Amino acid sequence: MGLFDRIKRAFTGEDKVVKEEVLDQEEQIVFEKYDKGMEKTRKSFSDRITDLFTSWRELDDEFYDDLEEILISADVGFKMTLALTDAIRDAVEAENVHKPQDVKRVMLEQMVAIYEKDQPVNPHLIENPNGPTVVLFVGVNGVGKTTSVGKIGYNLKQSGHKVLMAAADTFRAGAVEQLNVWGERLGIPVVTGADQGDPASVVFDAVKKANAEDYDYLLVDTAGRLQTKANLMAELAKMKRIIERENPNGVQEVLLVLDATTGQNALIQAKQFNEATEISGLVLTKLDGTAKGGVILSIRHELDIPVKYIGLGEQASDLQAFDAEKYMYTLIRDLIEKEAN
């Protein structure tokens, strides 16, 4: 059963398996976080789509032009928008549908199909079976990179893992202090070095400690000076060499932290960082503060880099492992429920 079918059955009365009354407490908390954190994006998207179908005329070029404008305004992205509208046109013609509710169904089905790309995305961190799992965090200043290191450290510790953090962003004023505050608050040790010192030396000390004291995870906060791409590449390459020399299986993840409120600028940053170093996953912060949550679809379509975590609030527990099914449901929930009624 596809993602759309599972959502459709679960939330239109055909299947009650994930209704609130049978969700366990932890699952319900996660659903509520997604629901609240995606509220601005969902409301903006669903209201515009509802207006489009309320003023339904016929399936002409003007209808598709209006649909494209709605998708672009939700920061779904130009290329993703064209791909989606083309897919909707083809499916509408193939199924010979004419009624508004059928066109809406086709639209939602195609949105999910394009996101899934015929196979589900695994959002979980890649683990090192023979030593500490090492995760490097990259991103420009101001996107919430250091805060994300702390919040993911919290999540991992809450899951019973032994976590170590490394403050390798030695060039940004306040970055080391900020990570130390997180470490003290969470009871997670932080390896630091000298101000303006060599970030690679911090990484070397951190890997040594992680190996010697049997840590499960080492989270490394790095500098994100994208304006000097060559320096960034050289610095990350040096860190990776040290980690590969000292740690079995080297680096498991390089996570790029992006600010969802910047919309398509986040996609541009993702492209630039992916040129500078191989990115294995994304952390999308501040999703609760924007109506531009459609950028997740754009990034998935253009870069095929999985989103690993999304920020749905200010609390440490509000940085959640990304769940495509919950994301897609919260994005289109209002549309499905209105159709069901």
mmCIF file of N, CA and C in Angstrom, residues 74-201:
data_model
loop_
_atom_site.group_PDB
_atom_site.id
_atom_site.type_symbol
_atom_site.label_atom_id
_atom_site.label_comp_id
_atom_site.label_asym_id
_atom_site.label_seq_id
_atom_site.Cartn_x
_atom_site.Cartn_y
_atom_site.Cartn_z
ATOM 1 N N ALA A 74 4.342 28.293 -2.082
ATOM 2 C CA ALA A 74 4.622 27.439 -0.932
ATOM 3 C C ALA A 74 6.069 26.974 -0.934
ATOM 4 N N ASP A 75 6.878 27.539 -1.844
ATOM 5 C CA ASP A 75 8.297 27.217 -1.981
ATOM 6 C C ASP A 75 8.529 25.753 -2.347
ATOM 7 N N VAL A 76 7.598 25.195 -3.108
ATOM 8 C CA VAL A 76 7.801 23.856 -3.639
ATOM 9 C C VAL A 76 8.918 23.865 -4.677
ATOM 10 N N GLY A 77 9.187 25.033 -5.247
ATOM 11 C CA GLY A 77 10.285 25.163 -6.200
ATOM 12 C C GLY A 77 9.799 25.089 -7.638
ATOM 13 N N PHE A 78 10.519 25.781 -8.535
ATOM 14 C CA PHE A 78 10.097 25.885 -9.931
ATOM 15 C C PHE A 78 10.137 24.528 -10.633
ATOM 16 N N LYS A 79 11.247 23.810 -10.496
ATOM 17 C CA LYS A 79 11.384 22.527 -11.193
ATOM 18 C C LYS A 79 10.400 21.499 -10.655
ATOM 19 N N MET A 80 10.248 21.459 -9.323
ATOM 20 C CA MET A 80 9.301 20.528 -8.719
ATOM 21 C C MET A 80 7.875 20.886 -9.137
ATOM 22 N N THR A 81 7.572 22.179 -9.208
ATOM 23 C CA THR A 81 6.242 22.627 -9.611
ATOM 24 C C THR A 81 5.916 22.176 -11.031
ATOM 25 N N LEU A 82 6.858 22.358 -11.953
ATOM 26 C CA LEU A 82 6.633 21.933 -13.336
ATOM 27 C C LEU A 82 6.456 20.420 -13.427
ATOM 28 N N ALA A 83 7.302 19.683 -12.690
ATOM 29 C CA ALA A 83 7.194 18.226 -12.704
ATOM 30 C C ALA A 83 5.843 17.770 -12.163
ATOM 31 N N LEU A 84 5.389 18.444 -11.092
ATOM 32 C CA LEU A 84 4.129 18.055 -10.465
ATOM 33 C C LEU A 84 2.933 18.382 -11.358
ATOM 34 N N THR A 85 2.911 19.583 -11.920
ATOM 35 C CA THR A 85 1.771 19.950 -12.766
ATOM 36 C C THR A 85 1.736 19.092 -14.033
ATOM 37 N N ASP A 86 2.897 18.761 -14.585
ATOM 38 C CA ASP A 86 2.929 17.869 -15.751
ATOM 39 C C ASP A 86 2.377 16.492 -15.395
ATOM 40 N N ALA A 87 2.759 15.994 -14.211
ATOM 41 C CA ALA A 87 2.283 14.679 -13.762
ATOM 42 C C ALA A 87 0.775 14.697 -13.543
ATOM 43 N N ILE A 88 0.269 15.806 -12.993
ATOM 44 C CA ILE A 88 -1.178 15.925 -12.767
ATOM 45 C C ILE A 88 -1.926 15.943 -14.106
ATOM 46 N N ARG A 89 -1.418 16.728 -15.057
ATOM 47 C CA ARG A 89 -2.049 16.767 -16.382
ATOM 48 C C ARG A 89 -2.128 15.361 -16.991
ATOM 49 N N ASP A 90 -1.001 14.647 -16.957
ATOM 50 C CA ASP A 90 -0.946 13.318 -17.563
ATOM 51 C C ASP A 90 -1.914 12.360 -16.871
ATOM 52 N N ALA A 91 -1.947 12.408 -15.521
ATOM 53 C CA ALA A 91 -2.811 11.495 -14.773
ATOM 54 C C ALA A 91 -4.287 11.830 -14.991
ATOM 55 N N VAL A 92 -4.608 13.113 -15.069
ATOM 56 C CA VAL A 92 -5.990 13.541 -15.308
ATOM 57 C C VAL A 92 -6.466 13.031 -16.669
ATOM 58 N N GLU A 93 -5.610 13.152 -17.668
ATOM 59 C CA GLU A 93 -5.978 12.678 -19.003
ATOM 60 C C GLU A 93 -6.076 11.158 -19.042
ATOM 61 N N ALA A 94 -5.123 10.475 -18.390
ATOM 62 C CA ALA A 94 -5.118 9.013 -18.410
ATOM 63 C C ALA A 94 -6.336 8.435 -17.710
ATOM 64 N N GLU A 95 -6.760 9.087 -16.622
ATOM 65 C CA GLU A 95 -7.903 8.583 -15.856
ATOM 66 C C GLU A 95 -9.230 9.196 -16.312
ATOM 67 N N ASN A 96 -9.124 10.190 -17.195
ATOM 68 C CA ASN A 96 -10.314 10.855 -17.733
ATOM 69 C C ASN A 96 -11.219 11.378 -16.610
ATOM 70 N N VAL A 97 -10.617 12.122 -15.676
ATOM 71 C CA VAL A 97 -11.385 12.669 -14.565
ATOM 72 C C VAL A 97 -11.783 14.115 -14.872
ATOM 73 N N HIS A 98 -12.926 14.524 -14.310
ATOM 74 C CA HIS A 98 -13.435 15.866 -14.562
ATOM 75 C C HIS A 98 -13.935 16.554 -13.292
ATOM 76 N N LYS A 99 -14.346 15.771 -12.303
ATOM 77 C CA LYS A 99 -14.902 16.360 -11.091
ATOM 78 C C LYS A 99 -13.791 16.942 -10.218
ATOM 79 N N PRO A 100 -14.066 18.062 -9.520
ATOM 80 C CA PRO A 100 -13.057 18.698 -8.670
ATOM 81 C C PRO A 100 -12.440 17.749 -7.640
ATOM 82 N N GLN A 101 -13.272 16.923 -6.977
ATOM 83 C CA GLN A 101 -12.739 16.048 -5.943
ATOM 84 C C GLN A 101 -11.797 14.999 -6.536
ATOM 85 N N ASP A 102 -12.056 14.580 -7.779
ATOM 86 C CA ASP A 102 -11.179 13.605 -8.426
ATOM 87 C C ASP A 102 -9.857 14.253 -8.834
ATOM 88 N N VAL A 103 -9.930 15.490 -9.286
ATOM 89 C CA VAL A 103 -8.712 16.211 -9.654
ATOM 90 C C VAL A 103 -7.854 16.442 -8.409
ATOM 91 N N LYS A 104 -8.513 16.774 -7.283
ATOM 92 C CA LYS A 104 -7.789 16.971 -6.026
ATOM 93 C C LYS A 104 -7.091 15.675 -5.600
ATOM 94 N N ARG A 105 -7.803 14.559 -5.734
ATOM 95 C CA ARG A 105 -7.214 13.264 -5.390
ATOM 96 C C ARG A 105 -5.985 12.982 -6.252
ATOM 97 N N VAL A 106 -6.101 13.219 -7.545
ATOM 98 C CA VAL A 106 -4.975 13.002 -8.454
ATOM 99 C C VAL A 106 -3.797 13.875 -8.060
ATOM 100 N N MET A 107 -4.079 15.133 -7.726
ATOM 101 C CA MET A 107 -3.013 16.055 -7.327
ATOM 102 C C MET A 107 -2.251 15.539 -6.112
ATOM 103 N N LEU A 108 -2.984 15.082 -5.084
ATOM 104 C CA LEU A 108 -2.343 14.585 -3.876
ATOM 105 C C LEU A 108 -1.559 13.311 -4.155
ATOM 106 N N GLU A 109 -2.115 12.435 -4.974
ATOM 107 C CA GLU A 109 -1.429 11.191 -5.324
ATOM 108 C C GLU A 109 -0.111 11.473 -6.043
ATOM 109 N N GLN A 110 -0.128 12.415 -6.964
ATOM 110 C CA GLN A 110 1.080 12.724 -7.729
ATOM 111 C C GLN A 110 2.128 13.424 -6.876
ATOM 112 N N MET A 111 1.680 14.242 -5.936
ATOM 113 C CA MET A 111 2.612 14.898 -5.024
ATOM 114 C C MET A 111 3.379 13.865 -4.212
ATOM 115 N N VAL A 112 2.656 12.887 -3.689
ATOM 116 C CA VAL A 112 3.290 11.826 -2.901
ATOM 117 C C VAL A 112 4.189 10.968 -3.774
ATOM 118 N N ALA A 113 3.724 10.633 -4.978
ATOM 119 C CA ALA A 113 4.494 9.768 -5.868
ATOM 120 C C ALA A 113 5.827 10.403 -6.243
ATOM 121 N N ILE A 114 5.811 11.698 -6.526
ATOM 122 C CA ILE A 114 7.045 12.384 -6.898
ATOM 123 C C ILE A 114 8.004 12.455 -5.708
ATOM 124 N N TYR A 115 7.442 12.653 -4.509
ATOM 125 C CA TYR A 115 8.314 12.695 -3.341
ATOM 126 C C TYR A 115 8.935 11.327 -3.077
ATOM 127 N N GLU A 116 8.146 10.278 -3.135
ATOM 128 C CA GLU A 116 8.639 8.941 -2.800
ATOM 129 C C GLU A 116 9.629 8.416 -3.820
ATOM 130 N N LYS A 117 9.488 8.791 -5.083
ATOM 131 C CA LYS A 117 10.382 8.308 -6.143
ATOM 132 C C LYS A 117 10.482 6.790 -6.155
ATOM 133 N N ASP A 118 9.363 6.128 -5.973
ATOM 134 C CA ASP A 118 9.250 4.670 -6.053
ATOM 135 C C ASP A 118 9.874 3.919 -4.886
ATOM 136 N N GLN A 119 10.463 4.624 -3.942
ATOM 137 C CA GLN A 119 11.002 3.925 -2.782
ATOM 138 C C GLN A 119 11.042 4.870 -1.581
ATOM 139 N N PRO A 120 10.736 4.359 -0.383
ATOM 140 C CA PRO A 120 10.753 5.210 0.805
ATOM 141 C C PRO A 120 12.170 5.632 1.163
ATOM 142 N N VAL A 121 12.285 6.806 1.783
ATOM 143 C CA VAL A 121 13.579 7.339 2.190
ATOM 144 C C VAL A 121 13.833 6.977 3.648
ATOM 145 N N ASN A 122 15.029 6.477 3.932
ATOM 146 C CA ASN A 122 15.383 6.139 5.308
ATOM 147 C C ASN A 122 15.949 7.377 6.011
ATOM 148 N N PRO A 123 15.233 7.916 7.016
ATOM 149 C CA PRO A 123 15.696 9.140 7.671
ATOM 150 C C PRO A 123 16.683 8.899 8.799
ATOM 151 N N HIS A 124 16.950 7.663 9.144
ATOM 152 C CA HIS A 124 17.767 7.368 10.315
ATOM 153 C C HIS A 124 19.255 7.585 10.039
ATOM 154 N N LEU A 125 19.973 7.945 11.079
ATOM 155 C CA LEU A 125 21.411 8.122 10.951
ATOM 156 C C LEU A 125 22.083 6.788 10.642
ATOM 157 N N ILE A 126 23.083 6.838 9.751
ATOM 158 C CA ILE A 126 23.885 5.655 9.472
ATOM 159 C C ILE A 126 24.769 5.385 10.688
ATOM 160 N N GLU A 127 24.795 4.163 11.162
ATOM 161 C CA GLU A 127 25.548 3.841 12.371
ATOM 162 C C GLU A 127 26.834 3.098 12.048
ATOM 163 N N ASN A 128 27.838 3.331 12.849
ATOM 164 C CA ASN A 128 29.125 2.651 12.733
ATOM 165 C C ASN A 128 29.085 1.395 13.593
ATOM 166 N N PRO A 129 29.196 0.217 12.994
ATOM 167 C CA PRO A 129 29.111 -1.015 13.791
ATOM 168 C C PRO A 129 30.377 -1.320 14.575
ATOM 169 N N ASN A 130 31.465 -0.608 14.246
ATOM 170 C CA ASN A 130 32.762 -0.917 14.883
ATOM 171 C C ASN A 130 33.413 0.320 15.468
ATOM 172 N N GLY A 131 32.701 0.986 16.361
ATOM 173 C CA GLY A 131 33.256 2.186 16.979
ATOM 174 C C GLY A 131 32.212 3.270 17.046
ATOM 175 N N PRO A 132 32.606 4.458 17.507
ATOM 176 C CA PRO A 132 31.634 5.542 17.614
ATOM 177 C C PRO A 132 31.135 6.006 16.249
ATOM 178 N N THR A 133 29.848 6.319 16.170
ATOM 179 C CA THR A 133 29.268 6.906 14.963
ATOM 180 C C THR A 133 29.621 8.386 14.941
ATOM 181 N N VAL A 134 30.310 8.818 13.882
ATOM 182 C CA VAL A 134 30.777 10.196 13.792
ATOM 183 C C VAL A 134 29.901 10.976 12.816
ATOM 184 N N VAL A 135 29.365 12.108 13.286
ATOM 185 C CA VAL A 135 28.487 12.953 12.473
ATOM 186 C C VAL A 135 29.072 14.357 12.423
ATOM 187 N N LEU A 136 29.378 14.836 11.215
ATOM 188 C CA LEU A 136 29.839 16.208 11.031
ATOM 189 C C LEU A 136 28.658 17.095 10.664
ATOM 190 N N PHE A 137 28.575 18.276 11.289
ATOM 191 C CA PHE A 137 27.517 19.238 10.994
ATOM 192 C C PHE A 137 28.125 20.444 10.276
ATOM 193 N N VAL A 138 27.537 20.786 9.122
ATOM 194 C CA VAL A 138 28.002 21.955 8.375
ATOM 195 C C VAL A 138 26.810 22.869 8.125
ATOM 196 N N GLY A 139 27.105 24.126 7.808
ATOM 197 C CA GLY A 139 26.030 25.090 7.565
ATOM 198 C C GLY A 139 26.523 26.499 7.822
ATOM 199 N N VAL A 140 25.915 27.481 7.174
ATOM 200 C CA VAL A 140 26.325 28.876 7.350
ATOM 201 C C VAL A 140 25.884 29.374 8.720
ATOM 202 N N ASN A 141 26.486 30.464 9.146
ATOM 203 C CA ASN A 141 26.126 31.040 10.441
ATOM 204 C C ASN A 141 24.666 31.491 10.455
ATOM 205 N N GLY A 142 24.016 31.257 11.596
ATOM 206 C CA GLY A 142 22.665 31.754 11.779
ATOM 207 C C GLY A 142 21.555 30.773 11.442
ATOM 208 N N VAL A 143 21.908 29.592 10.936
ATOM 209 C CA VAL A 143 20.861 28.628 10.552
ATOM 210 C C VAL A 143 20.445 27.729 11.717
ATOM 211 N N GLY A 144 21.185 27.791 12.827
ATOM 212 C CA GLY A 144 20.866 26.937 13.973
ATOM 213 C C GLY A 144 21.707 25.676 14.025
ATOM 214 N N LYS A 145 22.923 25.745 13.470
ATOM 215 C CA LYS A 145 23.784 24.560 13.380
ATOM 216 C C LYS A 145 24.207 24.060 14.754
ATOM 217 N N THR A 146 24.764 24.950 15.571
ATOM 218 C CA THR A 146 25.232 24.539 16.894
ATOM 219 C C THR A 146 24.071 24.082 17.770
ATOM 220 N N THR A 147 22.950 24.779 17.673
ATOM 221 C CA THR A 147 21.762 24.375 18.421
ATOM 222 C C THR A 147 21.291 22.988 17.979
ATOM 223 N N SER A 148 21.384 22.709 16.680
ATOM 224 C CA SER A 148 20.986 21.396 16.173
ATOM 225 C C SER A 148 21.883 20.288 16.714
ATOM 226 N N VAL A 149 23.169 20.577 16.836
ATOM 227 C CA VAL A 149 24.088 19.598 17.434
ATOM 228 C C VAL A 149 23.622 19.251 18.841
ATOM 229 N N GLY A 150 23.294 20.284 19.619
ATOM 230 C CA GLY A 150 22.843 20.055 20.988
ATOM 231 C C GLY A 150 21.531 19.295 21.045
ATOM 232 N N LYS A 151 20.579 19.653 20.178
ATOM 233 C CA LYS A 151 19.266 19.001 20.208
ATOM 234 C C LYS A 151 19.342 17.547 19.763
ATOM 235 N N ILE A 152 20.149 17.267 18.752
ATOM 236 C CA ILE A 152 20.301 15.880 18.314
ATOM 237 C C ILE A 152 21.041 15.078 19.370
ATOM 238 N N GLY A 153 22.004 15.729 20.034
ATOM 239 C CA GLY A 153 22.665 15.080 21.162
ATOM 240 C C GLY A 153 21.671 14.708 22.247
ATOM 241 N N TYR A 154 20.733 15.599 22.498
ATOM 242 C CA TYR A 154 19.674 15.337 23.487
ATOM 243 C C TYR A 154 18.838 14.130 23.070
ATOM 244 N N ASN A 155 18.403 14.112 21.805
ATOM 245 C CA ASN A 155 17.582 13.004 21.312
ATOM 246 C C ASN A 155 18.298 11.671 21.447
ATOM 247 N N LEU A 156 19.581 11.663 21.081
ATOM 248 C CA LEU A 156 20.347 10.418 21.150
ATOM 249 C C LEU A 156 20.536 9.963 22.600
ATOM 250 N N LYS A 157 20.789 10.923 23.479
ATOM 251 C CA LYS A 157 20.960 10.564 24.890
ATOM 252 C C LYS A 157 19.656 10.042 25.469
ATOM 253 N N GLN A 158 18.526 10.666 25.093
ATOM 254 C CA GLN A 158 17.223 10.207 25.564
ATOM 255 C C GLN A 158 16.937 8.781 25.100
ATOM 256 N N SER A 159 17.553 8.392 23.989
ATOM 257 C CA SER A 159 17.371 7.035 23.466
ATOM 258 C C SER A 159 18.327 6.035 24.104
ATOM 259 N N GLY A 160 19.116 6.513 25.065
ATOM 260 C CA GLY A 160 19.993 5.611 25.801
ATOM 261 C C GLY A 160 21.420 5.527 25.288
ATOM 262 N N HIS A 161 21.796 6.435 24.372
ATOM 263 C CA HIS A 161 23.140 6.384 23.799
ATOM 264 C C HIS A 161 24.116 7.259 24.600
ATOM 265 N N LYS A 162 25.368 6.884 24.546
ATOM 266 C CA LYS A 162 26.439 7.664 25.168
ATOM 267 C C LYS A 162 26.985 8.617 24.108
ATOM 268 N N VAL A 163 26.854 9.925 24.367
ATOM 269 C CA VAL A 163 27.108 10.940 23.343
ATOM 270 C C VAL A 163 28.244 11.869 23.763
ATOM 271 N N LEU A 164 29.086 12.217 22.781
ATOM 272 C CA LEU A 164 30.154 13.193 22.962
ATOM 273 C C LEU A 164 30.012 14.251 21.877
ATOM 274 N N MET A 165 30.245 15.522 22.229
ATOM 275 C CA MET A 165 30.180 16.600 21.243
ATOM 276 C C MET A 165 31.534 17.276 21.132
ATOM 277 N N ALA A 166 31.853 17.774 19.927
ATOM 278 C CA ALA A 166 33.127 18.450 19.680
ATOM 279 C C ALA A 166 32.873 19.834 19.096
ATOM 280 N N ALA A 167 33.461 20.864 19.722
ATOM 281 C CA ALA A 167 33.287 22.249 19.276
ATOM 282 C C ALA A 167 34.406 22.614 18.310
ATOM 283 N N ALA A 168 34.272 22.167 17.051
ATOM 284 C CA ALA A 168 35.312 22.396 16.051
ATOM 285 C C ALA A 168 35.078 23.652 15.219
ATOM 286 N N ASP A 169 34.037 24.422 15.550
ATOM 287 C CA ASP A 169 33.833 25.722 14.918
ATOM 288 C C ASP A 169 34.592 26.747 15.753
ATOM 289 N N THR A 170 35.915 26.709 15.645
ATOM 290 C CA THR A 170 36.769 27.519 16.523
ATOM 291 C C THR A 170 36.884 28.971 16.066
ATOM 292 N N PHE A 171 36.368 29.292 14.876
ATOM 293 C CA PHE A 171 36.547 30.641 14.331
ATOM 294 C C PHE A 171 35.362 31.560 14.591
ATOM 295 N N ARG A 172 34.219 30.994 14.955
ATOM 296 C CA ARG A 172 33.037 31.835 15.162
ATOM 297 C C ARG A 172 32.902 32.187 16.635
ATOM 298 N N ALA A 173 32.834 33.468 16.904
ATOM 299 C CA ALA A 173 32.706 33.935 18.286
ATOM 300 C C ALA A 173 31.432 33.381 18.903
ATOM 301 N N GLY A 174 31.566 32.764 20.023
ATOM 302 C CA GLY A 174 30.413 32.272 20.753
ATOM 303 C C GLY A 174 30.010 30.846 20.452
ATOM 304 N N ALA A 175 30.539 30.257 19.359
ATOM 305 C CA ALA A 175 30.112 28.901 18.989
ATOM 306 C C ALA A 175 30.534 27.887 20.042
ATOM 307 N N VAL A 176 31.781 27.999 20.517
ATOM 308 C CA VAL A 176 32.284 27.052 21.526
ATOM 309 C C VAL A 176 31.505 27.223 22.825
ATOM 310 N N GLU A 177 31.302 28.478 23.220
ATOM 311 C CA GLU A 177 30.553 28.750 24.454
ATOM 312 C C GLU A 177 29.132 28.219 24.354
ATOM 313 N N GLN A 178 28.506 28.407 23.192
ATOM 314 C CA GLN A 178 27.136 27.953 23.000
ATOM 315 C C GLN A 178 27.030 26.434 23.120
ATOM 316 N N LEU A 179 27.989 25.716 22.538
ATOM 317 C CA LEU A 179 27.951 24.250 22.629
ATOM 318 C C LEU A 179 28.246 23.793 24.051
ATOM 319 N N ASN A 180 29.116 24.518 24.733
ATOM 320 C CA ASN A 180 29.391 24.187 26.140
ATOM 321 C C ASN A 180 28.134 24.339 27.006
ATOM 322 N N VAL A 181 27.348 25.373 26.717
ATOM 323 C CA VAL A 181 26.097 25.572 27.458
ATOM 324 C C VAL A 181 25.161 24.387 27.233
ATOM 325 N N TRP A 182 25.057 23.962 25.980
ATOM 326 C CA TRP A 182 24.235 22.790 25.681
ATOM 327 C C TRP A 182 24.758 21.555 26.422
ATOM 328 N N GLY A 183 26.075 21.401 26.426
ATOM 329 C CA GLY A 183 26.664 20.240 27.086
ATOM 330 C C GLY A 183 26.367 20.219 28.577
ATOM 331 N N GLU A 184 26.483 21.372 29.203
ATOM 332 C CA GLU A 184 26.209 21.456 30.643
ATOM 333 C C GLU A 184 24.729 21.197 30.925
ATOM 334 N N ARG A 185 23.868 21.737 30.089
ATOM 335 C CA ARG A 185 22.426 21.576 30.282
ATOM 336 C C ARG A 185 21.998 20.115 30.128
ATOM 337 N N LEU A 186 22.628 19.409 29.187
ATOM 338 C CA LEU A 186 22.221 18.043 28.863
ATOM 339 C C LEU A 186 23.062 16.976 29.547
ATOM 340 N N GLY A 187 24.156 17.396 30.184
ATOM 341 C CA GLY A 187 25.045 16.410 30.783
ATOM 342 C C GLY A 187 25.829 15.632 29.739
ATOM 343 N N ILE A 188 26.181 16.312 28.640
ATOM 344 C CA ILE A 188 26.962 15.693 27.564
ATOM 345 C C ILE A 188 28.330 16.377 27.498
ATOM 346 N N PRO A 189 29.430 15.617 27.589
ATOM 347 C CA PRO A 189 30.764 16.223 27.537
ATOM 348 C C PRO A 189 31.027 16.893 26.190
ATOM 349 N N VAL A 190 31.811 17.972 26.226
ATOM 350 C CA VAL A 190 32.165 18.711 25.008
ATOM 351 C C VAL A 190 33.686 18.849 24.939
ATOM 352 N N VAL A 191 34.262 18.441 23.810
ATOM 353 C CA VAL A 191 35.698 18.601 23.580
ATOM 354 C C VAL A 191 35.917 19.937 22.904
ATOM 355 N N THR A 192 36.804 20.772 23.453
ATOM 356 C CA THR A 192 37.061 22.106 22.910
ATOM 357 C C THR A 192 38.557 22.290 22.656
ATOM 358 N N GLY A 193 38.892 23.387 21.973
ATOM 359 C CA GLY A 193 40.283 23.741 21.725
ATOM 360 C C GLY A 193 40.470 25.227 21.920
ATOM 361 N N ALA A 194 41.592 25.738 21.467
ATOM 362 C CA ALA A 194 41.897 27.157 21.619
ATOM 363 C C ALA A 194 41.091 27.991 20.637
ATOM 364 N N ASP A 195 40.726 29.226 21.053
ATOM 365 C CA ASP A 195 40.055 30.146 20.141
ATOM 366 C C ASP A 195 40.936 30.390 18.921
ATOM 367 N N GLN A 196 40.288 30.368 17.737
ATOM 368 C CA GLN A 196 40.999 30.546 16.468
ATOM 369 C C GLN A 196 42.010 29.434 16.204
ATOM 370 N N GLY A 197 41.899 28.342 16.946
ATOM 371 C CA GLY A 197 42.827 27.230 16.784
ATOM 372 C C GLY A 197 42.456 26.338 15.612
ATOM 373 N N ASP A 198 43.220 25.291 15.455
ATOM 374 C CA ASP A 198 43.015 24.356 14.354
ATOM 375 C C ASP A 198 41.819 23.452 14.651
ATOM 376 N N PRO A 199 40.739 23.532 13.861
ATOM 377 C CA PRO A 199 39.571 22.676 14.114
ATOM 378 C C PRO A 199 39.911 21.191 14.066
ATOM 379 N N ALA A 200 40.854 20.829 13.207
ATOM 380 C CA ALA A 200 41.213 19.420 13.069
ATOM 381 C C ALA A 200 41.821 18.864 14.349
ATOM 382 N N SER A 201 42.500 19.716 15.121
ATOM 383 C CA SER A 201 43.081 19.235 16.381
ATOM 384 C C SER A 201 41.985 18.926 17.392
#
